Amino acid sequence: MNLLSFDLNLLRVLDALLHEQSTVKAGERIGLSQPAVSSALGRLRHALNDPLFVREGQRLVPTEYARSLEFPLRRILEDVEALLAGPESFDPAKAEQSFKISGSDFFAEMLMPSLANALSRLAPKIQVQLVDLVPDNYVGTLERHGIDLAFVPKIDFPTWTDYAPAFRSRFVMIARRGHPRLGRAEVREGEIVPIDLFCDLGHVVFSPEGKLKAMGDAALARVGRERRVVMTMPVFGGVTNAVAGSDLVALLPEQLARKVAPRLGLAIYTPPMPINPVLICMIWHRRNTNHPTHRWLRDLVLKLLAPLNGDEERT
């Protein structure tokens, strides 16, 4: 390919198509009509001698060659944007961008209301979407599902990601107020539930994948015990509603439990076995680390989540 005859504006179109996998959405992203994007795609195919995208239903699926261009192309465009931006400071009030945040509905309760308030005041043109985590492949959502930020427990993250610790969370047991068996056992709110009673009660487990065992079961196994799991729920809201409307109990992150307990009539207890607090991290693709809007949003989100660490030491 002769670079002198290549229209570099086509690279913006290719970047938008790789991100959106739709000529309509790609056009909306960069301010072009759908026919203009389709025409540009035709020119790209000719210049690069590759189909670049094949249609699957309503989606344009990138070829392997196109996938290989995605991250280097984004990095190059970001570098050009930074170069042309000059010394002017970033102004969130003028920023226009859409972000997808991947996380459980914990964040619908504990982050999104405060984030909505902050964005409405500071960056009214920024759009944020909270989407579900992809079961069994939380980190992979950053590569394959157009996710900008994801909240996951700390693991050995891939080298192509960056991350920041967000908060630690302890686990507590929740039950409806007036739970008959806890009442008969004279276990008061906040107290440790006897392990025999804890294991014999019916438990609801939070699991997007429908798994019957979670961290609580691993903690019980370390002391040679098992609990009676009778239900799983893919969202925390389902867990809390099931507990509020029955004699089932559940383990829940303490911050969320304390937030929803007054509203749902729940009581909070201490589990009988030690459960290591979970460190929740915010992760993102390294290509976005120096992007000014992305960096500003990350800093804002971490600031809004910081108070959750204050609940960690609550007894």
Short mmCIF file of C-alpha atoms in Angstrom, two decimals:
data_model
loop_
_atom_site.label_atom_id
_atom_site.label_comp_id
_atom_site.label_asym_id
_atom_site.label_seq_id
_atom_site.Cartn_x
_atom_site.Cartn_y
_atom_site.Cartn_z
CA MET A 1 0.00 0.00 0.00
CA ASN A 2 1.24 3.48 -0.87
CA LEU A 3 0.82 5.66 2.24
CA LEU A 4 1.01 8.82 0.11
CA SER A 5 -2.24 7.85 -1.64
CA PHE A 6 -3.99 6.51 1.49
CA ASP A 7 -6.65 8.69 3.13
CA LEU A 8 -5.73 8.69 6.83
CA ASN A 9 -9.29 9.73 7.71
CA LEU A 10 -10.27 6.15 6.90
CA LEU A 11 -8.45 5.05 10.05
CA ARG A 12 -11.05 6.84 12.19
CA VAL A 13 -13.77 4.94 10.37
CA LEU A 14 -11.97 1.63 10.89
CA ASP A 15 -11.52 2.38 14.59
CA ALA A 16 -15.23 3.18 14.97
CA LEU A 17 -16.25 0.02 13.10
CA LEU A 18 -13.99 -2.13 15.28
CA HIS A 19 -15.55 -0.60 18.39
CA GLU A 20 -19.21 -0.63 17.30
CA GLN A 21 -19.38 -3.49 14.74
CA SER A 22 -22.17 -1.60 12.97
CA THR A 23 -22.03 0.94 10.17
CA VAL A 24 -24.93 2.88 11.70
CA LYS A 25 -23.42 3.07 15.20
CA ALA A 26 -19.95 3.73 13.81
CA GLY A 27 -21.35 6.67 11.86
CA GLU A 28 -23.05 8.04 14.96
CA ARG A 29 -19.78 7.69 16.86
CA ILE A 30 -17.76 9.82 14.42
CA GLY A 31 -20.45 12.02 12.89
CA LEU A 32 -20.87 10.36 9.48
CA SER A 33 -23.92 8.96 7.70
CA GLN A 34 -24.33 5.22 7.28
CA PRO A 35 -23.75 5.43 3.48
CA ALA A 36 -20.55 7.39 4.08
CA VAL A 37 -19.30 4.73 6.49
CA SER A 38 -20.18 1.95 4.04
CA SER A 39 -18.33 3.80 1.28
CA ALA A 40 -15.30 4.27 3.53
CA LEU A 41 -15.36 0.55 4.41
CA GLY A 42 -15.25 -0.27 0.70
CA ARG A 43 -12.20 1.94 0.26
CA LEU A 44 -10.54 0.37 3.30
CA ARG A 45 -11.12 -3.12 1.91
CA HIS A 46 -9.54 -2.14 -1.37
CA ALA A 47 -6.57 -0.36 0.23
CA LEU A 48 -5.83 -3.09 2.77
CA ASN A 49 -6.70 -6.02 0.50
CA ASP A 50 -8.85 -7.69 3.16
CA PRO A 51 -12.64 -7.99 3.74
CA LEU A 52 -12.05 -6.57 7.27
CA PHE A 53 -15.63 -7.41 8.35
CA VAL A 54 -18.15 -10.15 7.57
CA ARG A 55 -21.82 -9.84 8.41
CA GLU A 56 -23.40 -12.10 11.03
CA GLY A 57 -27.03 -11.10 11.48
CA GLN A 58 -27.08 -7.43 12.45
CA ARG A 59 -23.38 -7.39 13.42
CA LEU A 60 -20.23 -6.83 11.43
CA VAL A 61 -17.69 -9.32 12.75
CA PRO A 62 -14.03 -8.32 12.21
CA THR A 63 -11.68 -10.66 10.38
CA GLU A 64 -8.54 -11.84 12.12
CA TYR A 65 -6.56 -9.21 10.24
CA ALA A 66 -8.94 -6.48 11.38
CA ARG A 67 -8.71 -7.71 14.97
CA SER A 68 -4.92 -7.50 14.79
CA LEU A 69 -5.23 -3.82 13.88
CA GLU A 70 -7.65 -2.84 16.66
CA PHE A 71 -5.34 -2.14 19.60
CA PRO A 72 -2.36 -0.69 17.68
CA LEU A 73 -4.77 1.55 15.74
CA ARG A 74 -6.48 2.81 18.91
CA ARG A 75 -3.10 3.56 20.46
CA ILE A 76 -1.96 5.50 17.38
CA LEU A 77 -5.17 7.55 17.25
CA GLU A 78 -4.95 8.35 20.97
CA ASP A 79 -1.36 9.48 20.53
CA VAL A 80 -2.40 11.73 17.64
CA GLU A 81 -5.29 13.14 19.69
CA ALA A 82 -2.95 13.88 22.59
CA LEU A 83 -0.41 15.47 20.24
CA LEU A 84 -2.99 17.76 18.67
CA ALA A 85 -4.66 18.59 21.98
CA GLY A 86 -1.61 20.58 23.03
CA PRO A 87 -1.26 21.96 26.56
CA GLU A 88 -4.95 22.74 27.02
CA SER A 89 -6.27 21.20 30.25
CA PHE A 90 -9.03 18.60 30.14
CA ASP A 91 -12.52 20.03 30.68
CA PRO A 92 -15.06 17.35 31.69
CA ALA A 93 -17.94 19.76 31.03
CA LYS A 94 -17.08 19.65 27.32
CA ALA A 95 -16.27 15.94 27.08
CA GLU A 96 -18.59 13.84 24.93
CA GLN A 97 -18.09 10.09 25.21
CA SER A 98 -19.98 6.90 26.05
CA PHE A 99 -18.60 4.39 28.53
CA LYS A 100 -19.63 0.83 29.37
CA ILE A 101 -18.96 -0.32 32.93
CA SER A 102 -19.19 -4.03 33.66
CA GLY A 103 -20.16 -5.15 37.14
CA SER A 104 -22.78 -6.89 39.22
CA ASP A 105 -25.91 -5.10 40.39
CA PHE A 106 -23.97 -4.30 43.56
CA PHE A 107 -22.77 -1.28 41.59
CA ALA A 108 -26.28 -0.38 40.47
CA GLU A 109 -26.99 0.17 44.17
CA MET A 110 -23.64 1.40 45.48
CA LEU A 111 -22.16 3.41 42.58
CA MET A 112 -24.56 4.42 39.85
CA PRO A 113 -26.81 6.82 41.82
CA SER A 114 -23.84 8.86 43.06
CA LEU A 115 -22.16 8.62 39.64
CA ALA A 116 -25.33 9.89 37.96
CA ASN A 117 -25.40 12.87 40.31
CA ALA A 118 -21.72 13.65 39.76
CA LEU A 119 -21.93 13.39 35.98
CA SER A 120 -25.00 15.59 35.80
CA ARG A 121 -23.05 18.32 37.60
CA LEU A 122 -19.57 17.87 36.16
CA ALA A 123 -19.82 16.16 32.78
CA PRO A 124 -23.39 16.22 31.46
CA LYS A 125 -22.39 15.02 27.97
CA ILE A 126 -20.79 11.80 29.18
CA GLN A 127 -22.97 8.69 28.87
CA VAL A 128 -22.47 5.65 31.11
CA GLN A 129 -23.97 2.17 30.74
CA LEU A 130 -23.75 -0.47 33.48
CA VAL A 131 -23.79 -3.94 31.89
CA ASP A 132 -23.64 -7.43 33.35
CA LEU A 133 -20.40 -9.27 33.80
CA VAL A 134 -19.85 -12.15 31.39
CA PRO A 135 -19.87 -15.33 33.53
CA ASP A 136 -16.56 -17.23 33.80
CA ASN A 137 -14.73 -14.61 31.71
CA TYR A 138 -14.89 -11.35 33.57
CA VAL A 139 -11.56 -9.99 32.32
CA GLY A 140 -12.27 -11.09 28.75
CA THR A 141 -15.15 -8.63 28.58
CA LEU A 142 -12.58 -5.85 28.15
CA GLU A 143 -11.38 -7.36 24.88
CA ARG A 144 -14.46 -8.86 23.31
CA HIS A 145 -17.47 -6.89 24.53
CA GLY A 146 -16.45 -3.24 24.23
CA ILE A 147 -16.21 -2.74 28.01
CA ASP A 148 -14.30 0.30 29.23
CA LEU A 149 -14.15 -0.54 32.95
CA ALA A 150 -14.90 -3.72 34.87
CA PHE A 151 -15.15 -4.45 38.59
CA VAL A 152 -13.85 -7.87 39.59
CA PRO A 153 -12.18 -9.53 42.59
CA LYS A 154 -8.38 -9.25 42.58
CA ILE A 155 -6.64 -11.96 40.57
CA ASP A 156 -3.48 -12.13 38.50
CA PHE A 157 -4.65 -9.81 35.74
CA PRO A 158 -3.28 -10.13 32.19
CA THR A 159 -0.38 -7.87 31.22
CA TRP A 160 -2.54 -6.00 28.69
CA THR A 161 -4.71 -4.62 31.50
CA ASP A 162 -4.20 -1.93 34.12
CA TYR A 163 -6.09 -1.89 37.40
CA ALA A 164 -6.62 0.03 40.61
CA PRO A 165 -7.85 -1.33 43.96
CA ALA A 166 -11.34 0.03 44.61
CA PHE A 167 -12.45 -1.29 48.02
CA ARG A 168 -12.45 -4.29 50.30
CA SER A 169 -15.64 -5.97 51.41
CA ARG A 170 -16.44 -8.25 54.29
CA PHE A 171 -19.35 -10.68 54.20
CA VAL A 172 -22.26 -10.76 56.59
CA MET A 173 -25.31 -12.98 56.88
CA ILE A 174 -28.73 -11.48 56.20
CA ALA A 175 -32.15 -12.76 57.25
CA ARG A 176 -35.57 -11.22 57.47
CA ARG A 177 -36.36 -9.44 60.71
CA GLY A 178 -38.32 -11.72 62.99
CA HIS A 179 -36.80 -14.87 61.48
CA PRO A 180 -38.36 -17.63 63.62
CA ARG A 181 -35.36 -19.93 64.02
CA LEU A 182 -32.94 -17.12 64.80
CA GLY A 183 -35.47 -15.79 67.28
CA ARG A 184 -35.87 -19.14 69.01
CA ALA A 185 -32.08 -19.43 69.20
CA GLU A 186 -31.99 -15.94 70.77
CA VAL A 187 -29.43 -14.71 68.25
CA ARG A 188 -29.53 -10.92 68.23
CA GLU A 189 -28.70 -8.73 65.24
CA GLY A 190 -24.96 -8.35 64.81
CA GLU A 191 -24.14 -11.46 66.84
CA ILE A 192 -22.37 -14.58 65.57
CA VAL A 193 -24.77 -17.22 64.32
CA PRO A 194 -24.03 -20.67 65.83
CA ILE A 195 -22.41 -22.80 63.16
CA ASP A 196 -24.88 -25.68 63.48
CA LEU A 197 -27.79 -23.32 62.95
CA PHE A 198 -25.97 -21.48 60.15
CA CYS A 199 -25.37 -24.71 58.24
CA ASP A 200 -28.91 -25.98 58.74
CA LEU A 201 -30.67 -22.83 57.52
CA GLY A 202 -31.63 -22.65 53.84
CA HIS A 203 -29.22 -20.40 51.92
CA VAL A 204 -29.54 -18.31 48.76
CA VAL A 205 -26.27 -18.02 46.81
CA PHE A 206 -25.38 -15.16 44.48
CA SER A 207 -24.05 -16.72 41.28
CA PRO A 208 -24.46 -15.34 37.74
CA GLU A 209 -23.43 -18.79 36.48
CA GLY A 210 -25.82 -20.73 38.72
CA LYS A 211 -23.05 -22.38 40.74
CA LEU A 212 -24.11 -23.93 44.03
CA LYS A 213 -20.87 -23.13 45.84
CA ALA A 214 -19.19 -19.80 46.48
CA MET A 215 -16.70 -18.19 48.86
CA GLY A 216 -18.83 -18.99 51.89
CA ASP A 217 -18.72 -22.68 51.08
CA ALA A 218 -14.94 -22.60 50.73
CA ALA A 219 -14.71 -20.91 54.12
CA LEU A 220 -16.96 -23.56 55.67
CA ALA A 221 -14.94 -26.34 54.06
CA ARG A 222 -11.83 -25.04 55.83
CA VAL A 223 -13.52 -25.79 59.14
CA GLY A 224 -14.99 -29.08 57.92
CA ARG A 225 -18.60 -27.98 57.51
CA GLU A 226 -21.20 -27.51 54.74
CA ARG A 227 -24.30 -25.34 54.46
CA ARG A 228 -27.66 -26.12 52.91
CA VAL A 229 -27.93 -24.23 49.63
CA VAL A 230 -31.49 -24.26 48.26
CA MET A 231 -31.43 -21.47 45.67
CA THR A 232 -29.09 -19.42 43.46
CA MET A 233 -29.70 -15.98 42.02
CA PRO A 234 -27.84 -14.21 39.20
CA VAL A 235 -28.20 -10.77 40.83
CA PHE A 236 -27.85 -9.47 44.38
CA GLY A 237 -31.30 -7.89 44.13
CA GLY A 238 -32.78 -11.36 43.68
CA VAL A 239 -30.87 -12.61 46.72
CA THR A 240 -32.08 -9.83 49.00
CA ASN A 241 -35.68 -10.08 47.81
CA ALA A 242 -35.72 -13.85 48.30
CA VAL A 243 -34.38 -13.46 51.84
CA ALA A 244 -36.81 -10.64 52.65
CA GLY A 245 -39.78 -12.74 51.57
CA SER A 246 -38.90 -16.09 53.14
CA ASP A 247 -37.02 -17.87 55.90
CA LEU A 248 -33.94 -18.27 53.71
CA VAL A 249 -30.69 -16.52 54.58
CA ALA A 250 -27.69 -15.41 52.53
CA LEU A 251 -24.15 -14.12 52.69
CA LEU A 252 -23.85 -10.61 51.27
CA PRO A 253 -21.15 -7.93 50.97
CA GLU A 254 -21.46 -5.88 54.13
CA GLN A 255 -21.72 -2.50 52.40
CA LEU A 256 -24.66 -3.66 50.29
CA ALA A 257 -26.34 -5.37 53.23
CA ARG A 258 -26.25 -2.22 55.32
CA LYS A 259 -27.58 -0.14 52.43
CA VAL A 260 -30.63 -2.30 51.66
CA ALA A 261 -31.44 -3.76 55.09
CA PRO A 262 -33.62 -0.88 56.37
CA ARG A 263 -35.57 -0.74 53.10
CA LEU A 264 -36.23 -4.48 52.89
CA GLY A 265 -36.66 -5.26 56.58
CA LEU A 266 -33.51 -7.34 56.84
CA ALA A 267 -31.38 -8.12 59.89
CA ILE A 268 -27.60 -8.48 59.70
CA TYR A 269 -25.61 -11.16 61.54
CA THR A 270 -22.00 -12.30 61.76
CA PRO A 271 -21.14 -15.62 60.05
CA PRO A 272 -19.66 -18.29 62.33
CA MET A 273 -16.57 -18.95 60.18
CA PRO A 274 -13.86 -16.52 59.06
CA ILE A 275 -14.25 -15.32 55.45
CA ASN A 276 -11.39 -13.37 53.97
CA PRO A 277 -12.44 -9.88 52.82
CA VAL A 278 -12.53 -9.53 49.04
CA LEU A 279 -10.48 -6.86 47.31
CA ILE A 280 -12.52 -5.50 44.42
CA CYS A 281 -10.47 -3.93 41.64
CA MET A 282 -11.37 -1.65 38.78
CA ILE A 283 -9.66 -2.91 35.62
CA TRP A 284 -9.39 -1.53 32.09
CA HIS A 285 -7.51 -2.17 28.89
CA ARG A 286 -4.05 -0.60 28.92
CA ARG A 287 -4.78 1.20 25.65
CA ASN A 288 -7.10 3.51 27.63
CA THR A 289 -4.73 4.30 30.49
CA ASN A 290 -3.67 7.72 29.21
CA HIS A 291 -6.92 8.70 27.53
CA PRO A 292 -7.94 11.94 29.33
CA THR A 293 -11.69 11.27 29.53
CA HIS A 294 -11.16 7.66 30.57
CA ARG A 295 -8.64 8.73 33.21
CA TRP A 296 -11.01 11.40 34.54
CA LEU A 297 -13.87 8.91 34.82
CA ARG A 298 -11.65 6.36 36.58
CA ASP A 299 -10.58 8.95 39.15
CA LEU A 300 -14.19 10.00 39.72
CA VAL A 301 -15.41 6.42 40.16
CA LEU A 302 -12.64 5.58 42.64
CA LYS A 303 -13.46 8.72 44.62
CA LEU A 304 -17.14 7.75 44.77
CA LEU A 305 -16.31 4.20 45.88
CA ALA A 306 -13.75 5.25 48.50
CA PRO A 307 -16.33 5.53 51.33
CA LEU A 308 -17.03 1.80 50.97
CA ASN A 309 -13.66 1.10 52.56
CA GLY A 310 -14.88 2.84 55.70
CA ASP A 311 -17.43 0.04 56.19
CA GLU A 312 -14.73 -2.60 56.18
CA GLU A 313 -13.91 -2.19 59.84
CA ARG A 314 -17.55 -2.00 60.96
CA THR A 315 -18.54 -4.60 63.54
#
